[in-house]
Every structure is written in C-alpha cells, then in structure tokens.
GROMACS .gro file of C-alpha atoms in nm:
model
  319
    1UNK     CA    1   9.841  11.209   8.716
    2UNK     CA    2   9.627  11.482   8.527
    3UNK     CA    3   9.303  11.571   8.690
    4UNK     CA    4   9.170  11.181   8.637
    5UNK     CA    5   9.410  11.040   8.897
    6UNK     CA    6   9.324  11.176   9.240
    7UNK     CA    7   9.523  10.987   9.473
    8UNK     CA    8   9.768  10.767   9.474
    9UNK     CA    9  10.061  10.541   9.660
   10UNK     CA   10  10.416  10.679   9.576
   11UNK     CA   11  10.699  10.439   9.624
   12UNK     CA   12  11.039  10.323   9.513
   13UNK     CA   13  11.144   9.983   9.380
   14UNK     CA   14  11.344   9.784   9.652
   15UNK     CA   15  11.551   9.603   9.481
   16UNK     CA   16  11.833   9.644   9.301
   17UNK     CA   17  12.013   9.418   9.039
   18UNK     CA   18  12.395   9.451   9.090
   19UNK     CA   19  12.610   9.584   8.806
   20UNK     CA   20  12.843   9.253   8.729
   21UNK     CA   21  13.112   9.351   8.510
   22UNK     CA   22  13.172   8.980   8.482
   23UNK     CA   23  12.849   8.939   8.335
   24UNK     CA   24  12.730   9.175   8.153
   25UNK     CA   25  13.018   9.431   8.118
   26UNK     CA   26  12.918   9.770   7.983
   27UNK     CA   27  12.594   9.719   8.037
   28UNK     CA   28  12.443   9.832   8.307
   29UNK     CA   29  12.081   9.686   8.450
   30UNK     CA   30  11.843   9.915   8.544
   31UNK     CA   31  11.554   9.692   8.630
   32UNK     CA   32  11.560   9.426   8.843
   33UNK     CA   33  11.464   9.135   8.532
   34UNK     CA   34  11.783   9.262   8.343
   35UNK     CA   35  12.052   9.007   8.402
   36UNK     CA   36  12.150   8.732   8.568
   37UNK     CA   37  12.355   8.882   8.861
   38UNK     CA   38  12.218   8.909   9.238
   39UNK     CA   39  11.963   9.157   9.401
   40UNK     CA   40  11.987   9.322   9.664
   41UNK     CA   41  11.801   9.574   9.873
   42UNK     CA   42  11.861   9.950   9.790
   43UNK     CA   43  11.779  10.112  10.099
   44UNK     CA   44  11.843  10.481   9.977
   45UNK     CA   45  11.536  10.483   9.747
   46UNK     CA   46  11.309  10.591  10.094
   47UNK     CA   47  11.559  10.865  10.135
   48UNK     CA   48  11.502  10.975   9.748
   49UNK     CA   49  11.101  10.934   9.807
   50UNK     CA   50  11.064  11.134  10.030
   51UNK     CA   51  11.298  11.395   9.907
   52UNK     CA   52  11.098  11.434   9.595
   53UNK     CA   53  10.785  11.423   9.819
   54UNK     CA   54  10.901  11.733   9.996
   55UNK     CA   55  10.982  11.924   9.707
   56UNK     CA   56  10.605  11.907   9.615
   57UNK     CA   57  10.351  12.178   9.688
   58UNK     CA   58  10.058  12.131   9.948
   59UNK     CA   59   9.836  12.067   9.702
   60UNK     CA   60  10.023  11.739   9.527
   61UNK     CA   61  10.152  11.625   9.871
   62UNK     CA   62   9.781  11.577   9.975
   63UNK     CA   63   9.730  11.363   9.648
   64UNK     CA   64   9.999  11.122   9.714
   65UNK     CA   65  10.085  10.844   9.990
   66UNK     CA   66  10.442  10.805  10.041
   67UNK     CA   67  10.511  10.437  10.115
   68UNK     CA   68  10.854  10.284  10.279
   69UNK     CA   69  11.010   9.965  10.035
   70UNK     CA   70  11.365  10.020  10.118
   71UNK     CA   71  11.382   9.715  10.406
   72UNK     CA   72  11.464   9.377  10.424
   73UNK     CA   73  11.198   9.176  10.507
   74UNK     CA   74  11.384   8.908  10.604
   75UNK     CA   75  11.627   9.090  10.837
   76UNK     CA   76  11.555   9.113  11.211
   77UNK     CA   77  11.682   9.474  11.182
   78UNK     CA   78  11.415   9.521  10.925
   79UNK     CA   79  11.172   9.699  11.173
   80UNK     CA   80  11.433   9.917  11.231
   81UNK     CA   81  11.469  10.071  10.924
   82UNK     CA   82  11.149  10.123  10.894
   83UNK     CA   83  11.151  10.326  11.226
   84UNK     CA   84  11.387  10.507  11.136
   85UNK     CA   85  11.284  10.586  10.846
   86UNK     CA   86  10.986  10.766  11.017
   87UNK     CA   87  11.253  10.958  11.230
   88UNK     CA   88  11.414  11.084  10.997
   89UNK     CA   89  11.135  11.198  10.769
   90UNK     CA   90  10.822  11.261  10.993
   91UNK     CA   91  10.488  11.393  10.829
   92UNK     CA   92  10.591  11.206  10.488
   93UNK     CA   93  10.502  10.859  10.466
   94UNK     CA   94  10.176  10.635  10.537
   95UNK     CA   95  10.280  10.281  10.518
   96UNK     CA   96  10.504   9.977  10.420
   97UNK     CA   97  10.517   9.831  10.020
   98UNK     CA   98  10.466   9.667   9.812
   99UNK     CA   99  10.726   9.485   9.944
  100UNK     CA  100  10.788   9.090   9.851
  101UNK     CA  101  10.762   8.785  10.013
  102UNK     CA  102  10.718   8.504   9.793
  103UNK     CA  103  10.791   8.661   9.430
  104UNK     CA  104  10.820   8.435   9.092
  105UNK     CA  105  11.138   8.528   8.937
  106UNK     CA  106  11.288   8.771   9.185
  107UNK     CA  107  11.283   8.576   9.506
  108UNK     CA  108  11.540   8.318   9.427
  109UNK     CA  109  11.737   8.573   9.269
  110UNK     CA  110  11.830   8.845   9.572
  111UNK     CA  111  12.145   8.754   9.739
  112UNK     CA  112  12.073   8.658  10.112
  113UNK     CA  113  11.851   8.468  10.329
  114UNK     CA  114  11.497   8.382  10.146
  115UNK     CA  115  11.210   8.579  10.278
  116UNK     CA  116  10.939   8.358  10.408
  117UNK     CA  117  10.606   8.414  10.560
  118UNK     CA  118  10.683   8.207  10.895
  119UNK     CA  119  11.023   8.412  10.938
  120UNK     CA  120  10.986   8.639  11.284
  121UNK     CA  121  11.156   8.935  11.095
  122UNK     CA  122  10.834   8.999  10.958
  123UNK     CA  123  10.577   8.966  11.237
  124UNK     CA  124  10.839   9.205  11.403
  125UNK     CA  125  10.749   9.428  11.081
  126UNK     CA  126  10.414   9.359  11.112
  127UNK     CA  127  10.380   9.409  11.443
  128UNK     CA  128  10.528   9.783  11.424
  129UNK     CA  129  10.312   9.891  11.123
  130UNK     CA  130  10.008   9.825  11.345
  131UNK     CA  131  10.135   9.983  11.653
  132UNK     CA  132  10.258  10.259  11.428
  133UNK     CA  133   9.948  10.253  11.194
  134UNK     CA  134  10.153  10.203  10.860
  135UNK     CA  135   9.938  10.093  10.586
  136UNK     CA  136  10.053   9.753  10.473
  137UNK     CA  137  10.081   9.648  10.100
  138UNK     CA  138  10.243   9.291  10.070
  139UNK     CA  139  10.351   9.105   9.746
  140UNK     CA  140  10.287   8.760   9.831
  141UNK     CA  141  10.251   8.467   9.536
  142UNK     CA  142   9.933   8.228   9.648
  143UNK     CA  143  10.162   7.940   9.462
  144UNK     CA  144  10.467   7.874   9.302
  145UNK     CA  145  10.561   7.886   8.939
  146UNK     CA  146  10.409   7.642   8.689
  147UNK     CA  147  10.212   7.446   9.030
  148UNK     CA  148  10.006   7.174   8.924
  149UNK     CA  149   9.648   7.172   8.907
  150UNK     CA  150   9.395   7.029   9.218
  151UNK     CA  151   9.654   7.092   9.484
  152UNK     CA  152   9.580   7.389   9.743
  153UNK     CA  153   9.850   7.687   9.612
  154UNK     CA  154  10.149   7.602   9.831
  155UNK     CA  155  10.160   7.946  10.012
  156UNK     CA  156   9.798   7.990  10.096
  157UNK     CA  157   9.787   7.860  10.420
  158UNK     CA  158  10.092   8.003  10.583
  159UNK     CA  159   9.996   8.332  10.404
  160UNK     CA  160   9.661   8.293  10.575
  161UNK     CA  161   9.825   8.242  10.937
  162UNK     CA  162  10.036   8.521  10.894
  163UNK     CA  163   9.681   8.734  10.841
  164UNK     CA  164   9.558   8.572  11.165
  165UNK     CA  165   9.843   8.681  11.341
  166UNK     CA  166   9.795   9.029  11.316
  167UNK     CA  167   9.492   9.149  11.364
  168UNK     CA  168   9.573   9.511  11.431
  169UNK     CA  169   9.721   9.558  11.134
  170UNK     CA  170   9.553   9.691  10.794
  171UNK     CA  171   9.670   9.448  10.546
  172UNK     CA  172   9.670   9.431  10.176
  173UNK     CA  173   9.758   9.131   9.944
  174UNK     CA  174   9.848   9.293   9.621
  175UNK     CA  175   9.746   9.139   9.322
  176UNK     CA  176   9.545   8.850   9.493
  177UNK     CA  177   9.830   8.687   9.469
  178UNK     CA  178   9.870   8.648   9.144
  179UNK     CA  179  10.166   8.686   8.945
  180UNK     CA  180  10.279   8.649   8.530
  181UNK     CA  181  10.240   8.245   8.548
  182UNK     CA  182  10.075   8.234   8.877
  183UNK     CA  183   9.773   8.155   8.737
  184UNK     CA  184   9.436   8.144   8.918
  185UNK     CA  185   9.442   7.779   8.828
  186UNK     CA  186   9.139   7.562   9.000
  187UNK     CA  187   9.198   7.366   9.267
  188UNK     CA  188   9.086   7.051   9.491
  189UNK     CA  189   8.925   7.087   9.809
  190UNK     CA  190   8.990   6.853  10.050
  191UNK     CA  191   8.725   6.623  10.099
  192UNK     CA  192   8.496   6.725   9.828
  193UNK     CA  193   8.454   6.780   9.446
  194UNK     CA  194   8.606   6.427   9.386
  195UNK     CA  195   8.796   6.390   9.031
  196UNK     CA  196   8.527   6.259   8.744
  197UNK     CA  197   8.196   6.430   8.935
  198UNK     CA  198   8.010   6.729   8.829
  199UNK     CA  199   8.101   6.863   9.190
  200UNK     CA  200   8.264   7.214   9.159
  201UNK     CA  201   8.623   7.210   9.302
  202UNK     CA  202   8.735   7.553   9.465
  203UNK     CA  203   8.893   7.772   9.302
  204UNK     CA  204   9.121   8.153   9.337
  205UNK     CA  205   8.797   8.356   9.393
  206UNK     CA  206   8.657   8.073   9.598
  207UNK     CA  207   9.012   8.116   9.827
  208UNK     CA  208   8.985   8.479   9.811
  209UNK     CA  209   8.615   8.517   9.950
  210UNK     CA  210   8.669   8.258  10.212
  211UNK     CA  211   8.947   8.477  10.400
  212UNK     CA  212   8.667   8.811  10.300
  213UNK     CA  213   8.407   8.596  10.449
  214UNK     CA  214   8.604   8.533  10.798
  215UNK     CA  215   8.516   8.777  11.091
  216UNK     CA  216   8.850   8.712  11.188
  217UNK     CA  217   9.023   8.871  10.895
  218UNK     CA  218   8.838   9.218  10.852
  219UNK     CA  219   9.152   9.418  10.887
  220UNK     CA  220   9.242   9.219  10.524
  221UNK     CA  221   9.198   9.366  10.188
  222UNK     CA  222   9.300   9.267   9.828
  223UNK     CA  223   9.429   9.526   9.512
  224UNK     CA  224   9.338   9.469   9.176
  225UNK     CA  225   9.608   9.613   9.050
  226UNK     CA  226   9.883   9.494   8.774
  227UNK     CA  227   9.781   9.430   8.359
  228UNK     CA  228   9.836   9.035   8.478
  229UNK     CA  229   9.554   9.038   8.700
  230UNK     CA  230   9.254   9.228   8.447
  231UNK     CA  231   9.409   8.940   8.210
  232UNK     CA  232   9.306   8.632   8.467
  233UNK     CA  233   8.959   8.900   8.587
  234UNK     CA  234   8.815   8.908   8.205
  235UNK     CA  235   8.897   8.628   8.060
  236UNK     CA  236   8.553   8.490   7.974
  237UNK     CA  237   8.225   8.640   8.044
  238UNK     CA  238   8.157   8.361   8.253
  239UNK     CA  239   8.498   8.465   8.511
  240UNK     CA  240   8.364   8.850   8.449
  241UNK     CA  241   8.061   8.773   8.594
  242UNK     CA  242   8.205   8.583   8.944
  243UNK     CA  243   8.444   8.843   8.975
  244UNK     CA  244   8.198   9.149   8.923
  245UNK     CA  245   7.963   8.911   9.229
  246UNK     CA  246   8.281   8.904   9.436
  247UNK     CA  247   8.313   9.262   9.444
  248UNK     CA  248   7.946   9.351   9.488
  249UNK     CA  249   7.966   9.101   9.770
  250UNK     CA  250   8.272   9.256   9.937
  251UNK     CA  251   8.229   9.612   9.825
  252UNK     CA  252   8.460   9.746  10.076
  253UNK     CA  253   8.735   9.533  10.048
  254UNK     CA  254   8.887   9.588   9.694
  255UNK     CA  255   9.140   9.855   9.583
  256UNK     CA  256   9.183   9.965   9.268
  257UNK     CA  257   9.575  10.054   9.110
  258UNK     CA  258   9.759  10.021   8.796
  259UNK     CA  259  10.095   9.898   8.946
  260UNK     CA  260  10.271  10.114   8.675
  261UNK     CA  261  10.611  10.155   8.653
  262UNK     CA  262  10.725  10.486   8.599
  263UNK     CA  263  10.434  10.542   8.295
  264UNK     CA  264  10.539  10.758   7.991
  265UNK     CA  265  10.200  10.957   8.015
  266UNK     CA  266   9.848  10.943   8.116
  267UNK     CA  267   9.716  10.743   7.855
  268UNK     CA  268   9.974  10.447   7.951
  269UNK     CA  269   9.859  10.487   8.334
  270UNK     CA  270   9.504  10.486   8.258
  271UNK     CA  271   9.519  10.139   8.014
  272UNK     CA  272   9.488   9.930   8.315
  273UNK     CA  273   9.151  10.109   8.438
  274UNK     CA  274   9.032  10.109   8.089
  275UNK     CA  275   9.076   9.765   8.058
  276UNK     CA  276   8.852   9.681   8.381
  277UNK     CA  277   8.548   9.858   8.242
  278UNK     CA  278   8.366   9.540   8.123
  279UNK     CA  279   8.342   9.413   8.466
  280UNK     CA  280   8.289   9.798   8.661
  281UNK     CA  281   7.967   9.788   8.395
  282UNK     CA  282   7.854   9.476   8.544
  283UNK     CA  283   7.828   9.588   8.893
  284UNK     CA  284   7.669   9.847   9.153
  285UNK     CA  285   7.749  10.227   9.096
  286UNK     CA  286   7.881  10.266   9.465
  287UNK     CA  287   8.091   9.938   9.454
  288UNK     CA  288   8.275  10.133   9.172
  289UNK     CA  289   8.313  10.391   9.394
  290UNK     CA  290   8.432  10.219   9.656
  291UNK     CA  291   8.706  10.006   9.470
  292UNK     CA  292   8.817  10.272   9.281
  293UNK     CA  293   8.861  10.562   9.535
  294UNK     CA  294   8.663  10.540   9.872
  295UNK     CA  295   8.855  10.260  10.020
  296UNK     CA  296   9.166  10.394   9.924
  297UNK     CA  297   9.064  10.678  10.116
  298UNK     CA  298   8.936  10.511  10.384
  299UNK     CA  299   9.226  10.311  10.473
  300UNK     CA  300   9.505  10.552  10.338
  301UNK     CA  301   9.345  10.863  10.508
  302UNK     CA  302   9.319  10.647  10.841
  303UNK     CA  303   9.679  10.522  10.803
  304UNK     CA  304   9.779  10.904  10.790
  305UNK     CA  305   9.611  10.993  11.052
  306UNK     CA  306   9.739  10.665  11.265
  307UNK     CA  307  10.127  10.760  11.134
  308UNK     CA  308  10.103  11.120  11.218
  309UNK     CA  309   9.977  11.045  11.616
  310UNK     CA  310  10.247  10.805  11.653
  311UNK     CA  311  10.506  11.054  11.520
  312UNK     CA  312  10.407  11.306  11.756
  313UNK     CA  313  10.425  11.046  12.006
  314UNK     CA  314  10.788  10.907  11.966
  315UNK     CA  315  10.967  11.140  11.721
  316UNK     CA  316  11.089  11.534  11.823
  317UNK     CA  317  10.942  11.781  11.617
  318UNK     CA  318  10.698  11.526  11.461
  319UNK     CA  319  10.355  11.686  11.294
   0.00000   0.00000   0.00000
C-alpha cells in the first residue's frame, strides 16, 4: 500500500475451483477461471484473514477493513457463519464481501443451489449485517451475458427490491453492476423513447441515478472499482462527461477501489486510479475527495463502530 493507499478493504476470495484429477491432472487451479471443474465455497479463507490481520501492528490494522467472503449466500445457514465468524474473531472485521449473487462465468459454475436475489438465505444475511452493522459489498450483474439491446437488464428489478427490503442496511453494488461483457448497453424504457424517434432511451447511468435519486434507497451506494468498469466510464468524452455529472450530482454516494487481485507492487495497484484521472479532472475538488476516501471513511468507520457495539453486546470478551 505505500504511503498513497490509506485505507483499504482486506478480504479473501470465496471460492474455490476443485482440483479434478480427471480433468486436469497435475495441474492444479489456483484461480477460480482455471478449469472446467466445480466451485465451491472455501470457508477457511475468513479464518486465514483474520489471522494475518492480527499479526499486523496497530498502526496497519487501523488502515485496513477486514471483510467476511467465506459464506454461502445461498445457504440458510449462511447467517450463521457469518456470526460466527464474529465470535470467533471479535474486534477484526467490518462487513460482508464482495460476495456474488448473479456473476457471469462463475455462477453457473459452483456446485450447489444457484444464488438468487429473491432466495430468503440472503435477506436472512442481510438482515444480520444491519442488525450487526456489517458493511455490505455485493457482486450483483445488472444483466446477463451477451443480453440484447432495448430490454430492461434482467436482474435490475429484483436487485432493486432486494435494496427496498432492507433499509437498515448499508449497501454497496460493486461495480454498478457491470461485469467483462456486461456491458452498460442502452436500453428501452417502457412507454417512451419509441424505436425510429430522436427520443433518448434510458440507459446504465440513467438506471443507476434513478435508485441515487430515490429517498427510499439512501442507505445504497455504488464502487467504481474493477479495470472493466474505467473501460465502460471513459470511453468517449461524451460518456466522461455524464459520468463525471453523475458523480458531482451524487457526491456522497460513490466509492473508489481497484478490485486488485493480489497486485505485484504499487505501480500495478495504482493503474486503475491512474486510469480514472480524465474524469476526477472533470469534476469538483471535494467530490474527488469524497469518492476517493471520505465515503469510504464514512461508511467503513461507521460500520466499525456499529460491529464493535454489537460484539460487546453478544460476544464474551468482545472490544
């Protein structure tokens, strides 16, 4: 992190891709893209965050957000997990993710029942991480793969009721939504912007500032992170522009990450933020600031403090 990252989320990757002699033999997978063979989720890799969290010094603790991935968000024993996760390790970790709901090319491939955004398992999570105060940080595709264009994305509307349907809960989509080929593609509205007029059809930012726009949805926020999203964010001047308005719109409700995995050094982390300096040019000085650090530590230092109280609450010897 160097002395140019000040904070961040620290958290494990869920899912693991089994080792299938039959299919691969000698070769082992160590990411979950690698083969052909089943996922599944690797529960230990909470156990092994926080481990390494607690071998840090005071000073790097306070920098980093430890973050609990190792559940099954389609299990009802999912919310259990998570619980005891928090048992076991009070004072270490401030939320729940980036976990996946919808996911193009991973969700079809872990062995089990298909997560799904109208499954009770997860209101049962969500529920818990706003009783407990747990940040949330949900992977959720708007759409699936390859969708055609002038249809509403597929999952935006149950992803949408899920938001409704917990309102205590501090909720952020990562990536928008987007994905590699889930495109911010535009789409049709429903009773306006008929085919062969001049009249603008809706489109992702259009989708994404109606839920910032709803009173009803202020405990929902939206990351910017991942290489795939700065790709969609600056692809013409024309998209830099709307985007940069978007955020000077909604200054407070944009978060700024890399989504690296496991970066070689600092200049690998930092490509991603390099890469969104044409639009941070275009917009307010304190927006910047906001996106880039004071929500972060607005929500994350509140979801600490939310965490800790409840620990002291239900778990012995909890700080």
């Amino acid at each position: 992190m160097g002395n140019r990252v000040r904070r961040s989320t620290l958290f494990g990757i869920p899912l693991q891709q089994t080792w299938s002699f039959g299919n691969t033999g000698n070769f082992a997978p160590t990411y979950y893209l690698h083969t052909d063979a089943p996922l599944y989720y690797y529960s230990f890799t909470d156990a092994y965050i926080a481990q390494q969290y607690l071998s840090l010094g005071p000073a790097d603790r306070a920098r980093l957000d430890p973050m609990i991935t190792g559940f099954n968000p389609a299990d009802m024993y999912g919310v259990d997990h998570i619980r005891r996760v928090l048992e076991t390790f009070p004072g270490v970790f401030s939320g729940i993710g980036e976990f996946s709901i919808h996911k193009e090319f991973v969700s079809g491939e872990i062995a089990g029942e298909t997560a799904s955004l109208t499954n009770p398992a997860l209101d049962r999570i969500l529920d818990f991480a706003g009783e407990a105060g747990l940040v949330v940080i949900i992977h959720c595709d708007i759409d699936v793969p390859f969708a055609r264009n002038a249809t509403l994305p597929i999952y935006f509307t149950q992803m949408v009721d899920l938001l409704l349907r917990h309102p205590r809960t501090t909720i952020i989509w990562a990536h928008t939504g987007l994905g590699r080929v889930i495109q911010p593609i535009a789409i049709q509205a429903s009773g306006s912007g008929t085919p062969g007029t001049s009249e603008r059809a809706l489109n992702h930012l259009d989708l994404i500032s109606q839920i910032l726009a709803d009173p009803r949805m202020r405990h929902v926020y939206f990351d910017i992170s991942w290489d795939e999203v700065v790709k969609y964010a600056t692809a013409t001047p024309e998209i830099e522009g709307r985007v940069a308005a978007m955020f000077d719109r909604f200054p407070d409700r944009f978060l700024f990450g890399t989504d690296n995995v496991a970066p070689a050094d600092q200049t690998a982390d930092l490509r991603v933020f390099n890469r969104w300096e044409s639009i941070f040019g275009r917009i307010r000085p304190e927006t910047k600031a906001a996106i880039t650090m004071g929500n972060y530590d607005r929500l994350f230092d509140e979801g600490r403090r939310r965490v800790r109280a409840w620990e002291r609450e239900h778990v012995p010897g909890g700080n």
